[in-house]
Coordinates of C-alpha atoms and ligand atoms in Angstrom, one line a residue:
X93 CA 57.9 -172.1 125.2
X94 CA 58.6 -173.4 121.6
X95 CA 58.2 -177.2 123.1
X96 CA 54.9 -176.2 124.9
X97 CA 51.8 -178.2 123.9
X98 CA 48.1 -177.1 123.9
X99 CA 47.6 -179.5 127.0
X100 CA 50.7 -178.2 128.8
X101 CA 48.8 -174.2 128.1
X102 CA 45.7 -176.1 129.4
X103 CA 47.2 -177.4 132.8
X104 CA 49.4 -174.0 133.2
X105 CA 45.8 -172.4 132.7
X106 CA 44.3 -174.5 135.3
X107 CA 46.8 -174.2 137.9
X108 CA 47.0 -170.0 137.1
X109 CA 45.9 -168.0 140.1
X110 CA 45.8 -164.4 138.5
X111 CA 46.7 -161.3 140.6
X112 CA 43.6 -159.9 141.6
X113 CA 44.2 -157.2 143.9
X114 CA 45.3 -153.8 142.9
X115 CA 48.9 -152.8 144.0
X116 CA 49.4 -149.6 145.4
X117 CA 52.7 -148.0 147.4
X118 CA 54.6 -151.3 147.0
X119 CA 51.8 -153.3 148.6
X120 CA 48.6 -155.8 147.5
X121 CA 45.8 -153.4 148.1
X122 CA 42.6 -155.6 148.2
X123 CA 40.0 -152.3 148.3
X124 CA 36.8 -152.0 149.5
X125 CA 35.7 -155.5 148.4
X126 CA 33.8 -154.9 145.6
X127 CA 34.7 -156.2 142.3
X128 CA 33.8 -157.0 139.1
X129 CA 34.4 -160.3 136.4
X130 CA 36.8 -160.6 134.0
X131 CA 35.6 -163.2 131.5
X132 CA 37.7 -165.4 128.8
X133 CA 37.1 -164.9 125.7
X134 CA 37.8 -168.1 124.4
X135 CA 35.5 -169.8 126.2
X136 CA 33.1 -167.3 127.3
X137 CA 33.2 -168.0 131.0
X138 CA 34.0 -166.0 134.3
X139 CA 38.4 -166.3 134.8
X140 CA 38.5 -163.9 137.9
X141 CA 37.1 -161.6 140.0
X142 CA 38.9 -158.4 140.2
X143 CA 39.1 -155.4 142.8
X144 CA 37.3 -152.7 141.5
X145 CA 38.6 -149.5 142.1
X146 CA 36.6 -146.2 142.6
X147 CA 37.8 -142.5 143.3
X148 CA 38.9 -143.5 147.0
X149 CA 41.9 -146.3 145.3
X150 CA 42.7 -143.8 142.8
X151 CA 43.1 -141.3 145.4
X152 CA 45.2 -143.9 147.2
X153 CA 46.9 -144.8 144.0
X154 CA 48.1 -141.1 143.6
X155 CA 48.8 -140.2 147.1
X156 CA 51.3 -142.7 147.1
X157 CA 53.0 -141.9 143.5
X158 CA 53.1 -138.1 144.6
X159 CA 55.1 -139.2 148.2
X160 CA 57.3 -141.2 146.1
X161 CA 57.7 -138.2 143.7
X162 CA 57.8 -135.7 145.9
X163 CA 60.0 -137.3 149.1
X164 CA 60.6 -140.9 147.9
X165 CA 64.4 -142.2 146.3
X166 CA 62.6 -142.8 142.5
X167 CA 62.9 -139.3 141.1
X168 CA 66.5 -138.8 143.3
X169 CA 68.4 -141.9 142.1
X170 CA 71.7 -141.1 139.7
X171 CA 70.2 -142.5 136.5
X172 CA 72.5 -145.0 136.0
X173 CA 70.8 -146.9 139.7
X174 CA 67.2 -145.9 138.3
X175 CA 68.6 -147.6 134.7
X176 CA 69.6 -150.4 136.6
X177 CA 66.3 -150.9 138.7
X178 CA 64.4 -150.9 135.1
X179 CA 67.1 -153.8 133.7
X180 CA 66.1 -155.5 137.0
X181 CA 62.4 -155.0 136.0
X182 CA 62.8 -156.2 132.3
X183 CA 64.5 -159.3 134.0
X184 CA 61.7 -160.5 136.4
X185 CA 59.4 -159.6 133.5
X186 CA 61.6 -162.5 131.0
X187 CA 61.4 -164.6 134.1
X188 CA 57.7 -164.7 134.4
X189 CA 57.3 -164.5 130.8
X190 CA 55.3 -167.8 130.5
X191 CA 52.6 -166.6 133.3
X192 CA 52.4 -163.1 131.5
X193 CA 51.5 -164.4 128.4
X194 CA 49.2 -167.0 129.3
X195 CA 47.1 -164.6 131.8
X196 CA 47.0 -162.1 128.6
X197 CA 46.0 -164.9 125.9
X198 CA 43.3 -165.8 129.2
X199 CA 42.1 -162.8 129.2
X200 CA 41.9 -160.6 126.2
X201 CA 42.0 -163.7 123.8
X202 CA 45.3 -163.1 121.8
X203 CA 47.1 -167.0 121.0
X204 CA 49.5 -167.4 124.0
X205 CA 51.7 -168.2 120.9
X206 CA 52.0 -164.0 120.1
X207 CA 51.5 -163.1 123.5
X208 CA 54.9 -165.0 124.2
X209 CA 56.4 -164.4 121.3
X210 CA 55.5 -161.0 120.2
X211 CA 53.9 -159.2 122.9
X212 CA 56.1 -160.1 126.4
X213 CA 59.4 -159.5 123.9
X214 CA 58.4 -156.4 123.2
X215 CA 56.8 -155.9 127.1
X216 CA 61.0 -156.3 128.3
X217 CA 62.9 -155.5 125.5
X218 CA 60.9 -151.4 126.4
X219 CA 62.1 -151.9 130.1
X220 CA 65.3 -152.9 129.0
X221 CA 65.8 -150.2 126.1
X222 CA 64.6 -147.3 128.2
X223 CA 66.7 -148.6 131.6
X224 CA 69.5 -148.3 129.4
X225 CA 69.1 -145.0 128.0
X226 CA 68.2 -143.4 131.4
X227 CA 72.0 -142.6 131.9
X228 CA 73.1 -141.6 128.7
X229 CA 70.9 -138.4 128.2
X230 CA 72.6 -135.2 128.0
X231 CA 71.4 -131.5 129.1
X232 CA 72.4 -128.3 127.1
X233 CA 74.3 -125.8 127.8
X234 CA 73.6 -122.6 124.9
X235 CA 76.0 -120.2 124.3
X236 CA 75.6 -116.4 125.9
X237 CA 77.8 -113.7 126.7
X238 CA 80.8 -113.8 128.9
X239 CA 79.0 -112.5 131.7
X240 CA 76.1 -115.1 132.0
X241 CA 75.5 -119.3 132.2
X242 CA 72.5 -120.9 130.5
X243 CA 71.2 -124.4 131.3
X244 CA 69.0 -126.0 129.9
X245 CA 67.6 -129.2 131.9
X246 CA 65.2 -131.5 131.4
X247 CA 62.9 -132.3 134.8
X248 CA 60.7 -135.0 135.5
X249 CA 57.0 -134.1 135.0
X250 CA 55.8 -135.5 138.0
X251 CA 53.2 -138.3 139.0
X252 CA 52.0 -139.7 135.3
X253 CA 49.1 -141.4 134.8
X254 CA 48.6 -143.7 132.2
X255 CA 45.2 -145.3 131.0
X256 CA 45.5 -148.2 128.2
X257 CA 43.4 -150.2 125.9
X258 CA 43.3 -154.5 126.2
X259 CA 44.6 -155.4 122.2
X260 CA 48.0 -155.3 123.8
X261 CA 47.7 -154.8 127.3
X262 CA 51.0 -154.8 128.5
X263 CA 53.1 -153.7 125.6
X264 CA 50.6 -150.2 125.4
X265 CA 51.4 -150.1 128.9
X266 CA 55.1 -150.5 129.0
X267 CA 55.6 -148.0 126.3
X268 CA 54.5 -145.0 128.7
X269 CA 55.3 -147.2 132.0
X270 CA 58.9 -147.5 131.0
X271 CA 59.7 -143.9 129.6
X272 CA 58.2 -142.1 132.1
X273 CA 59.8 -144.4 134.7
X274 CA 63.7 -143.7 132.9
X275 CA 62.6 -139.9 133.2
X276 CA 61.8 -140.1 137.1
X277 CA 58.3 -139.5 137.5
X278 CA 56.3 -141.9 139.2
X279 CA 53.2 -143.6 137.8
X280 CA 49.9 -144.8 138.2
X281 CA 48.6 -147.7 135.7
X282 CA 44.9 -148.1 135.0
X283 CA 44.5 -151.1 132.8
X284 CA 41.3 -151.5 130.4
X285 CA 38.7 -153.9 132.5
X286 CA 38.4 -156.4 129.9
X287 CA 42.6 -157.0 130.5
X288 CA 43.1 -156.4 134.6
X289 CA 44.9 -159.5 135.2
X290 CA 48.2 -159.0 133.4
X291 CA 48.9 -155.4 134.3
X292 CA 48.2 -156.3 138.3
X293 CA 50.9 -159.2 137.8
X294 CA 53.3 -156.7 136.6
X295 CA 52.5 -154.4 139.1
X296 CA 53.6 -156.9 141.9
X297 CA 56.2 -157.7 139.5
X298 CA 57.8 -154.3 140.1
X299 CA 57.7 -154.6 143.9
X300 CA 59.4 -158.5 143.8
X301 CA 62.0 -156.6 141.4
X302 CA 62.8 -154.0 143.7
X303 CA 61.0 -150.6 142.8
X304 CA 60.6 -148.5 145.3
X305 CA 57.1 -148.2 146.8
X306 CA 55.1 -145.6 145.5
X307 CA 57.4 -145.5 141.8
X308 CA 54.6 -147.7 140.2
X309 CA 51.5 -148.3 141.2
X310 CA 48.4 -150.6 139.2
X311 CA 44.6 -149.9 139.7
X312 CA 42.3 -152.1 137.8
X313 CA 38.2 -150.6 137.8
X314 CA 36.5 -149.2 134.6
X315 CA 36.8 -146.3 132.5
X316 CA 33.8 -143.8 133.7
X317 CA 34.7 -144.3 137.5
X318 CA 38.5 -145.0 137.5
X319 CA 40.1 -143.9 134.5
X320 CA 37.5 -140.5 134.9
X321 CA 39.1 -140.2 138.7
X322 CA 42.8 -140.1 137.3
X323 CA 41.6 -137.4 134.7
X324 CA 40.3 -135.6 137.5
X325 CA 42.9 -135.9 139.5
X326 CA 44.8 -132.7 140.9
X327 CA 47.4 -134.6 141.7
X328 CA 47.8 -136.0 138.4
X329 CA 50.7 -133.9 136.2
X330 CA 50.5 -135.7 132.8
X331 CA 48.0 -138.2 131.7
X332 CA 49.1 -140.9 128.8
X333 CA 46.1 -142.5 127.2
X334 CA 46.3 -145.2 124.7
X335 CA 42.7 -146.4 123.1
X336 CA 39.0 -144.9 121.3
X337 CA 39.0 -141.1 119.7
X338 CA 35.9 -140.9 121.5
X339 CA 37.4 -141.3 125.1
X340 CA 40.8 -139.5 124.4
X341 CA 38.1 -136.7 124.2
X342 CA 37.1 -137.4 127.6
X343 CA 40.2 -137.3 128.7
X344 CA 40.6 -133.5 126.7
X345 CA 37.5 -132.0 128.8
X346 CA 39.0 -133.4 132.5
X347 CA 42.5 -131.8 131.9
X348 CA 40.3 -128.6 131.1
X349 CA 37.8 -129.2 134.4
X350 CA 40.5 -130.3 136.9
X351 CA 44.6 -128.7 137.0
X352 CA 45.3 -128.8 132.7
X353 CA 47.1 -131.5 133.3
X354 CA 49.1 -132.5 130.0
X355 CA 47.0 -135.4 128.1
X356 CA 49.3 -137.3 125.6
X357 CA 46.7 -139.2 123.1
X358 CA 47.3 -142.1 121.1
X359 CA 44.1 -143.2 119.7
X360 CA 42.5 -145.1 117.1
X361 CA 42.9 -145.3 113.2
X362 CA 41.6 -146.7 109.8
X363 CA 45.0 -147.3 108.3
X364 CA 45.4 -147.2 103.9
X365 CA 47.6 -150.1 102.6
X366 CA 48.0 -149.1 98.9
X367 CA 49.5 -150.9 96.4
X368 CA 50.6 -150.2 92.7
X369 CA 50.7 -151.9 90.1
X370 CA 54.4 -152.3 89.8
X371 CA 54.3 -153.9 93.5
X372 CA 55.4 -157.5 94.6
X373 CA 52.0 -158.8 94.6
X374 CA 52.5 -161.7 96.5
X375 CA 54.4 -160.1 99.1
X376 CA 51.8 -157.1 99.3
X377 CA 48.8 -159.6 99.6
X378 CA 50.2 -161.7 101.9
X379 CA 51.7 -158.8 104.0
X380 CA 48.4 -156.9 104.1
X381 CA 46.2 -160.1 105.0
X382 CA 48.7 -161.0 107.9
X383 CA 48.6 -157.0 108.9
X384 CA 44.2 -156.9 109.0
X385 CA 44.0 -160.4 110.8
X386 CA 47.1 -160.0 113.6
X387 CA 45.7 -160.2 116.9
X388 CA 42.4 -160.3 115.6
X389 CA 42.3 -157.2 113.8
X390 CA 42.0 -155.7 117.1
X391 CA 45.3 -153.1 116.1
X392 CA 45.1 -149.3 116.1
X393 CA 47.6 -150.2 113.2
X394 CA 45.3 -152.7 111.1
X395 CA 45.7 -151.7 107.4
X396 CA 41.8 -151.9 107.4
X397 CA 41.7 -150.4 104.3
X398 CA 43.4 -152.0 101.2
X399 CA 43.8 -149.8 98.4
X400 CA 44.6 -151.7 95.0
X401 CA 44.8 -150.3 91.1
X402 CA 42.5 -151.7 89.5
X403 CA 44.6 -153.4 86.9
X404 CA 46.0 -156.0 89.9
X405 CA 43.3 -155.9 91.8
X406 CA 41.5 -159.4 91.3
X407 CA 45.2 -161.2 91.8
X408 CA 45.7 -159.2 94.9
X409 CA 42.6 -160.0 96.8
X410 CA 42.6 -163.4 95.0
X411 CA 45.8 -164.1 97.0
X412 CA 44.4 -161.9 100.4
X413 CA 41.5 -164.1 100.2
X414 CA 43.7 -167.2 100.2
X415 CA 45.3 -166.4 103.4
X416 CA 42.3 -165.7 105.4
X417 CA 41.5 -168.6 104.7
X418 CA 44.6 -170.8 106.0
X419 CA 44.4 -168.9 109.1
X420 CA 43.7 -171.1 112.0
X421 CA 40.8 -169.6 114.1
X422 CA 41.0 -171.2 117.3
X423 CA 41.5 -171.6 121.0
X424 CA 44.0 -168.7 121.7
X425 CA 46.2 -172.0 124.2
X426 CA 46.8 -173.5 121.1
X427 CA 50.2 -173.2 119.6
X428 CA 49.1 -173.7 116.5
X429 CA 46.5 -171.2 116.5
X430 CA 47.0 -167.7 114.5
X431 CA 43.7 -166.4 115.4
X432 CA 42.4 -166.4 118.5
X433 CA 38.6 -165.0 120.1
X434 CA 37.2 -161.2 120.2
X435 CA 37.8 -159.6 123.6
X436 CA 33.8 -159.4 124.8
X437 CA 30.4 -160.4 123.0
X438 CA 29.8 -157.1 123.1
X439 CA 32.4 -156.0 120.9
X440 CA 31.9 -159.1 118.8
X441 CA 28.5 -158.0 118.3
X442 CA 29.7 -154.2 117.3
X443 CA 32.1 -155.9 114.6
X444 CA 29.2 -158.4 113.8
X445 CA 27.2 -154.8 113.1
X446 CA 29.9 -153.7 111.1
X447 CA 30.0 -156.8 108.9
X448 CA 25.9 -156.1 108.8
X449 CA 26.4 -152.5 107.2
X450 CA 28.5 -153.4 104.7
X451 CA 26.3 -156.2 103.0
X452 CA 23.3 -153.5 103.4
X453 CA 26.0 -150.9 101.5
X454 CA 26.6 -153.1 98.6
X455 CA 29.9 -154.5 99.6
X456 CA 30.8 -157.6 98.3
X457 CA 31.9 -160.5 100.8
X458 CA 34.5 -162.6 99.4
X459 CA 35.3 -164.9 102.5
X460 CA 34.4 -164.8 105.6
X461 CA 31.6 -163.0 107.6
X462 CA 30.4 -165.7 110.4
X463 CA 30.6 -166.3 114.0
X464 CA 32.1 -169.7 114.7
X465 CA 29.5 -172.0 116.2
X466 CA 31.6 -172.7 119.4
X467 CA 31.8 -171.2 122.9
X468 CA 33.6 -167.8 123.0
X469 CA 33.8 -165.0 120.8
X470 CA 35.1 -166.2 117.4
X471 CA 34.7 -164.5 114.1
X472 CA 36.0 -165.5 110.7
X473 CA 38.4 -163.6 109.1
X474 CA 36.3 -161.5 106.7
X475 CA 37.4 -159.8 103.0
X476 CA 34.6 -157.0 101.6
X477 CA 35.9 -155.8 98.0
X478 CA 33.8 -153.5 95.6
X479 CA 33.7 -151.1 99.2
X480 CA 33.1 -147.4 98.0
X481 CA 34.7 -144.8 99.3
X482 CA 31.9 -143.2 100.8
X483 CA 30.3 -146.9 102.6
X484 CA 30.7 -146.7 106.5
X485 CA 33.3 -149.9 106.0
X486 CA 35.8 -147.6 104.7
X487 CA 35.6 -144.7 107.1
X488 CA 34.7 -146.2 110.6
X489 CA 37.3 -148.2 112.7
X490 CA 35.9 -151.5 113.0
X491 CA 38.8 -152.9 115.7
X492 CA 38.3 -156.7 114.3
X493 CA 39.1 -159.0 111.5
X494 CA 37.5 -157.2 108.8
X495 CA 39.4 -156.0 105.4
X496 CA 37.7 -153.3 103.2
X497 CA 39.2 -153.2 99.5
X498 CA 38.8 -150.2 97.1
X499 CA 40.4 -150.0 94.1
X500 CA 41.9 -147.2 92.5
X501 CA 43.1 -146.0 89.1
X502 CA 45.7 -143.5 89.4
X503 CA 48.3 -142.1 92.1
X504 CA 47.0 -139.1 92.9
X505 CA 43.5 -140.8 93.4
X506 CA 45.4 -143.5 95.2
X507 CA 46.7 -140.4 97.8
X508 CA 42.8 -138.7 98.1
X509 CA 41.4 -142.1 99.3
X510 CA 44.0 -143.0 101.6
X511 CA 44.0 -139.4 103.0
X512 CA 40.0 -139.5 103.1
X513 CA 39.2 -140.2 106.9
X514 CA 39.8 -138.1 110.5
X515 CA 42.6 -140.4 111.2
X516 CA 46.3 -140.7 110.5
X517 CA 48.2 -143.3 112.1
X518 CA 50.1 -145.7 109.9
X519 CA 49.7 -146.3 106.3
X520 CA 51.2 -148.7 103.6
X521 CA 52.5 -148.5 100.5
X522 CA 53.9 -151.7 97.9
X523 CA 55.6 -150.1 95.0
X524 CA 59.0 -151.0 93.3
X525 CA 59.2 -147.1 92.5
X526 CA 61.5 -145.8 94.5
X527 CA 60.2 -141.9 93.1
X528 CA 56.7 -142.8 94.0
X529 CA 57.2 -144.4 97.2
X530 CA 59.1 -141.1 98.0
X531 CA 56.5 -138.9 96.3
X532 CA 53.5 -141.0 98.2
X533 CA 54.7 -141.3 101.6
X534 CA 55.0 -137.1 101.4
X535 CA 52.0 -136.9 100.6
X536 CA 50.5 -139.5 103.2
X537 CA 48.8 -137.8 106.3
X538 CA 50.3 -140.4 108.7
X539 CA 52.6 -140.9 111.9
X540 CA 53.7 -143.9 110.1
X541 CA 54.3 -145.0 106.4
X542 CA 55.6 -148.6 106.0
X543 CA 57.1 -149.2 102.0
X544 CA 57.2 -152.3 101.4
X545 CA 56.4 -153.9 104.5
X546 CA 54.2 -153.1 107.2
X547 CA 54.1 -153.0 111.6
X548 CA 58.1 -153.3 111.4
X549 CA 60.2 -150.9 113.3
X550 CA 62.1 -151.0 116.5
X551 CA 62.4 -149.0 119.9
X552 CA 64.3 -146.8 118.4
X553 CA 61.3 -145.2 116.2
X554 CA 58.9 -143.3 117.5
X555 CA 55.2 -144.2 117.2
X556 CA 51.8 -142.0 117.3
X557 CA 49.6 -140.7 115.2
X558 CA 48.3 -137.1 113.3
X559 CA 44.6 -135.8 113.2
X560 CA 42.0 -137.3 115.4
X561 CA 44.4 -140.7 115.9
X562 CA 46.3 -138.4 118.5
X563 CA 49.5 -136.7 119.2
X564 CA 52.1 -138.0 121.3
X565 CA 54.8 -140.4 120.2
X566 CA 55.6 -143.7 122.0
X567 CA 59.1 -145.2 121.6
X568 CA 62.6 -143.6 121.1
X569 CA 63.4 -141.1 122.9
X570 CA 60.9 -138.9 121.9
X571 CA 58.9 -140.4 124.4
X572 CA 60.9 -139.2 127.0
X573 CA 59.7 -135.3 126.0
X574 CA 56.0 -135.9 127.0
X575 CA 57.3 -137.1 130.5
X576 CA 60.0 -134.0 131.2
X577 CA 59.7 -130.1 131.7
X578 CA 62.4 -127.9 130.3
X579 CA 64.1 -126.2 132.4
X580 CA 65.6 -122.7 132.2
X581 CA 68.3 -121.6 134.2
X582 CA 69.6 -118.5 133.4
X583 CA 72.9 -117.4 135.8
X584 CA 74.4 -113.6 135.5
X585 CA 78.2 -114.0 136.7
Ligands
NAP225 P1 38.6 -147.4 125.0 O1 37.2 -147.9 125.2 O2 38.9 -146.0 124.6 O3 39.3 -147.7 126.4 C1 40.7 -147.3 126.6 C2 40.9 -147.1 128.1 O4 40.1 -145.9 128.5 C3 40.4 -148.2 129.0 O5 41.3 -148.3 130.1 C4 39.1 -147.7 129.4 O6 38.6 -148.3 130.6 C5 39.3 -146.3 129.6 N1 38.0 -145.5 129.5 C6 36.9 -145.9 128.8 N2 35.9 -144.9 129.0 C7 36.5 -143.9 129.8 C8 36.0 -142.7 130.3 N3 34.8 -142.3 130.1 N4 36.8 -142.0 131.1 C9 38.1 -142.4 131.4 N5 38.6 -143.6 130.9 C10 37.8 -144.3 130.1 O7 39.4 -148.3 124.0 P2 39.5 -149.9 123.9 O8 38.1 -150.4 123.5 O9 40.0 -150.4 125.2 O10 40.6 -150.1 122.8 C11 40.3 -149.9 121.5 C12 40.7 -148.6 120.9 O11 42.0 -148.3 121.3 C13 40.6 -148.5 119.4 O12 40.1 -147.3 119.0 C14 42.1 -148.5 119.0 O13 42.4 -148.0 117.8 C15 42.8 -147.8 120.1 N6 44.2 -148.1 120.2 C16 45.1 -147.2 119.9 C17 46.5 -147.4 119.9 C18 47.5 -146.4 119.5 O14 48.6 -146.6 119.9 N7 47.1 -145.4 118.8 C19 46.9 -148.7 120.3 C20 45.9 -149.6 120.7 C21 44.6 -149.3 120.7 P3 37.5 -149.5 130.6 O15 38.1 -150.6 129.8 O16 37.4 -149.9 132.0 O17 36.3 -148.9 130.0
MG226 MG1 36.5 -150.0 126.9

């Protein structure tokens, strides 16, 4: 990939001929014919036409992931054969990882640069990690009395659903894909319909790699007909969701209207980045303007909120300033681009809104704040300081390239701002105090606290948020608890 140019991307792009077709029970599953358009965000122009599944797919879709549960090899294999099938997986996945990254650069608007470097490592390395830990987990056996035998097992859940947002639309997917996979339930993968393409590929993927039919299906439609139908579903024994507060709500009310399915939520957030004044400036400025402008700012993550002392404050957003500003907005087949289009106009024009709000609140724009005059959906990279804790900039998620600064004076102020919203799912914090970044990370209402660096961590690590960003954890093995049942078995002798 290194030696790729932007004209190679261009031809690879013009030769592409995306997955289209849903894939259910091992098979291309074309539907009833209707379908809908995906459109490119860096260009702003139709790139497929997609199957568009309604509650007779989805019924489909499940019907085949409960045979496979319920009679198929999947949930039946010795782990060690369903760990293999998964290394298999992640092996066909590095294989096609050119064709992965460009349809998701296509089609959600990410540079293919991160999609192949960042996102399609990340997309095997889960398949990989969780094939081989499916044959090193180990039951328990408590103590009793002489005259009895206690076992404690952990059972698949069942058929899992899992519904995902397009930021990182095979990564969100392979973190509940792959778990719940390693555990032996079967699944049923509803991408977002701005980012179809990839998570159809994939799903064909998993047949050419050898899963059996039925183990992992892919239905690509919208969210009120489709993703509403798996929420529904009877048939459906644990739903994973990935994307807005307000839909994980949704998906709340259908586990309570249908069979209380269990709904794992990982939803949205308006992360705190603070730093003291003892911090490494440079490395905290240039660390949070990287962390707000990744993939667009479109990250549940985004330390949207950077909370300075005032004492360091100018230097700080001096230097934050300075690398908006060296970013390279441009066309996401680029190598040389670091930031790439908005997903849809429409959300450009919700960000665009935002940006709007916070001129009428009194914020004051230091860079930024323009669409690009050019086909697609491309917004500066945008810096507000002088935000007030009580301005709709630094409470609502705005899901794009937008940085809100507030400064603060002392630590325990610091800890009130940066606790002040519904969410907690990651939070920052630059300090050379090793006391306070103990003492502040305590007191931090977040999944995740990053000191002294921020969106590291590895598989091993669990990921998810507290309050009204969700509940279940993604990664580790903890993941593997939202896709199992305990299992009591209690023997007198
Ligand atoms: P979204 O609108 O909530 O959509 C997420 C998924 O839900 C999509 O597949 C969507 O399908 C589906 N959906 C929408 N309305 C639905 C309904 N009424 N019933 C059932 N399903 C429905 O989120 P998004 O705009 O794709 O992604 C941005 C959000 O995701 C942000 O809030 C962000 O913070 C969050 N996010 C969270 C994490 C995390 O790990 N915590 C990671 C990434 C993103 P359609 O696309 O077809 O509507
Ligand atoms: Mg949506």
């Amino acid at each position: 990939m290194a030696d790729l140019t932007h004209a190679d991307w261009l031809e690879r792009a013009a030769r592409l001929r995306p997955v289209t077709v849903h894939h259910i029970d091992g098979a291309d599953h074309a539907g009833t014919g209707d379908t809908f358009t995906v459109i490119a965000p860096r260009d702003g122009e139709p790139l497929a036409r997609v199957a568009r599944a309604g509650p007779a797919e989805v019924d489909l879709a499940v019907a085949a992931a409960r045979r496979a549960f319920d009679t198929g090899p999947w949930p039946r294999l010795a782990p060690a054969e369903r760990g293999r099938a998964l290394i298999r997986f992640a092996d066909a996945i590095e294989a096609h990882r050119e064709e992965l990254a460009l349809t998701i650069a296509l089609e959600m608007g990410k540079p293919v640069a991160e999609a192949y470097g960042i996102e399609l490592r990340a997309v095997a390395a889960t398949f990989r990690w969780y094939g081989e830990v499916a044959d090193k987990l180990i039951d328990e056996a408590p103590q009793t009395a002489a005259d009895a035998v206690a076992l404690v097992t952990r059972e698949p859940v069942g058929v899992v659903a899992a519904v995902v947002p397009w930021n990182f639309p095979l990564t969100m997917a392979a973190w509940k894909v792959a778990p719940a996979l390693a555990a032996g339930c079967t699944v049923v993968l509803k991408p977002a319909e701005q980012s179809p393409l990839s998570a159809l590929r994939l799903g064909r993927l998993a047949g050419e790699a050898g899963l059996p039919p039925g183990a992992f299906n892919v239905v690509a439609g919208e969210g009120p007909t489709a993703g509403r139908a798996l929420g529904l579903h009877p048939e459906v024994d644990v739903l994973a969701f990935t994307g807005s507060t307000a839909v994980g709500r949704h998906f709340l009310r259908y586990a309570a209207d249908s069979n209380l399915k269990r709904v794992w939520l990982e939803l949205g957030g308006k992360s705190p980045n603070i730093v003291l004044p003892d911090a490494d400036v440079a490395a905290a400025a240039a660390s949070a303007a990287w962390g707000v402008f990744f993939n667009q700012g479109e990250m549940c993550t985004a330390p949207s909120r950077l909370l300075v002392h005032s004492s360091i404050a100018d230097d700080v957003v001096d230097a934050v300033v300075a690398h908006a500003e060296s970013l390279r907005l441009g066309d996401p087949l680029d190598p040389a681009t670091t930031m790439g289009a908005l997903v849809t106009a429409d959300h450009l024009a919700r960000v665009q809104g935002h940006i709007a709000r916070a001129h009428a609140d009194g914020a004051r724009l230091r860079t930024g704040g323009q669409r690009v005059d050019r086909p697609g959906h491309y917004l500066e990279p945008t810096v507000f300081d002088r935000v007030a804790p009580d301005m709709a900039l630094a409470r609502d998620e705005v899901f794009g390239p937008v940085l809100a600064v507030l400064t603060f004076d002392t630590e325990d102020e610091a800890v009130r701002l940066a606790n002040a919203t519904e969410y907690g799912l990651a939070a920052g914090l630059w300090t050379s105090n090793l006391s306070a970044a103990h003492r502040i990370s305590r007191a931090l209402r977040a999944g995740t606290v990053w000191v002294n660096c921020y969106e590291e961590g590895g598989l091993n690590v669990p990921f998810g948020g507290v309050r009204q960003s969700g509940h279940g954890r993604d990664k580790s093995l903890h993941a593997l608890e939202k896709y199992t049942d305990l299992k009591t078995t209690w023997m007198q002798l």
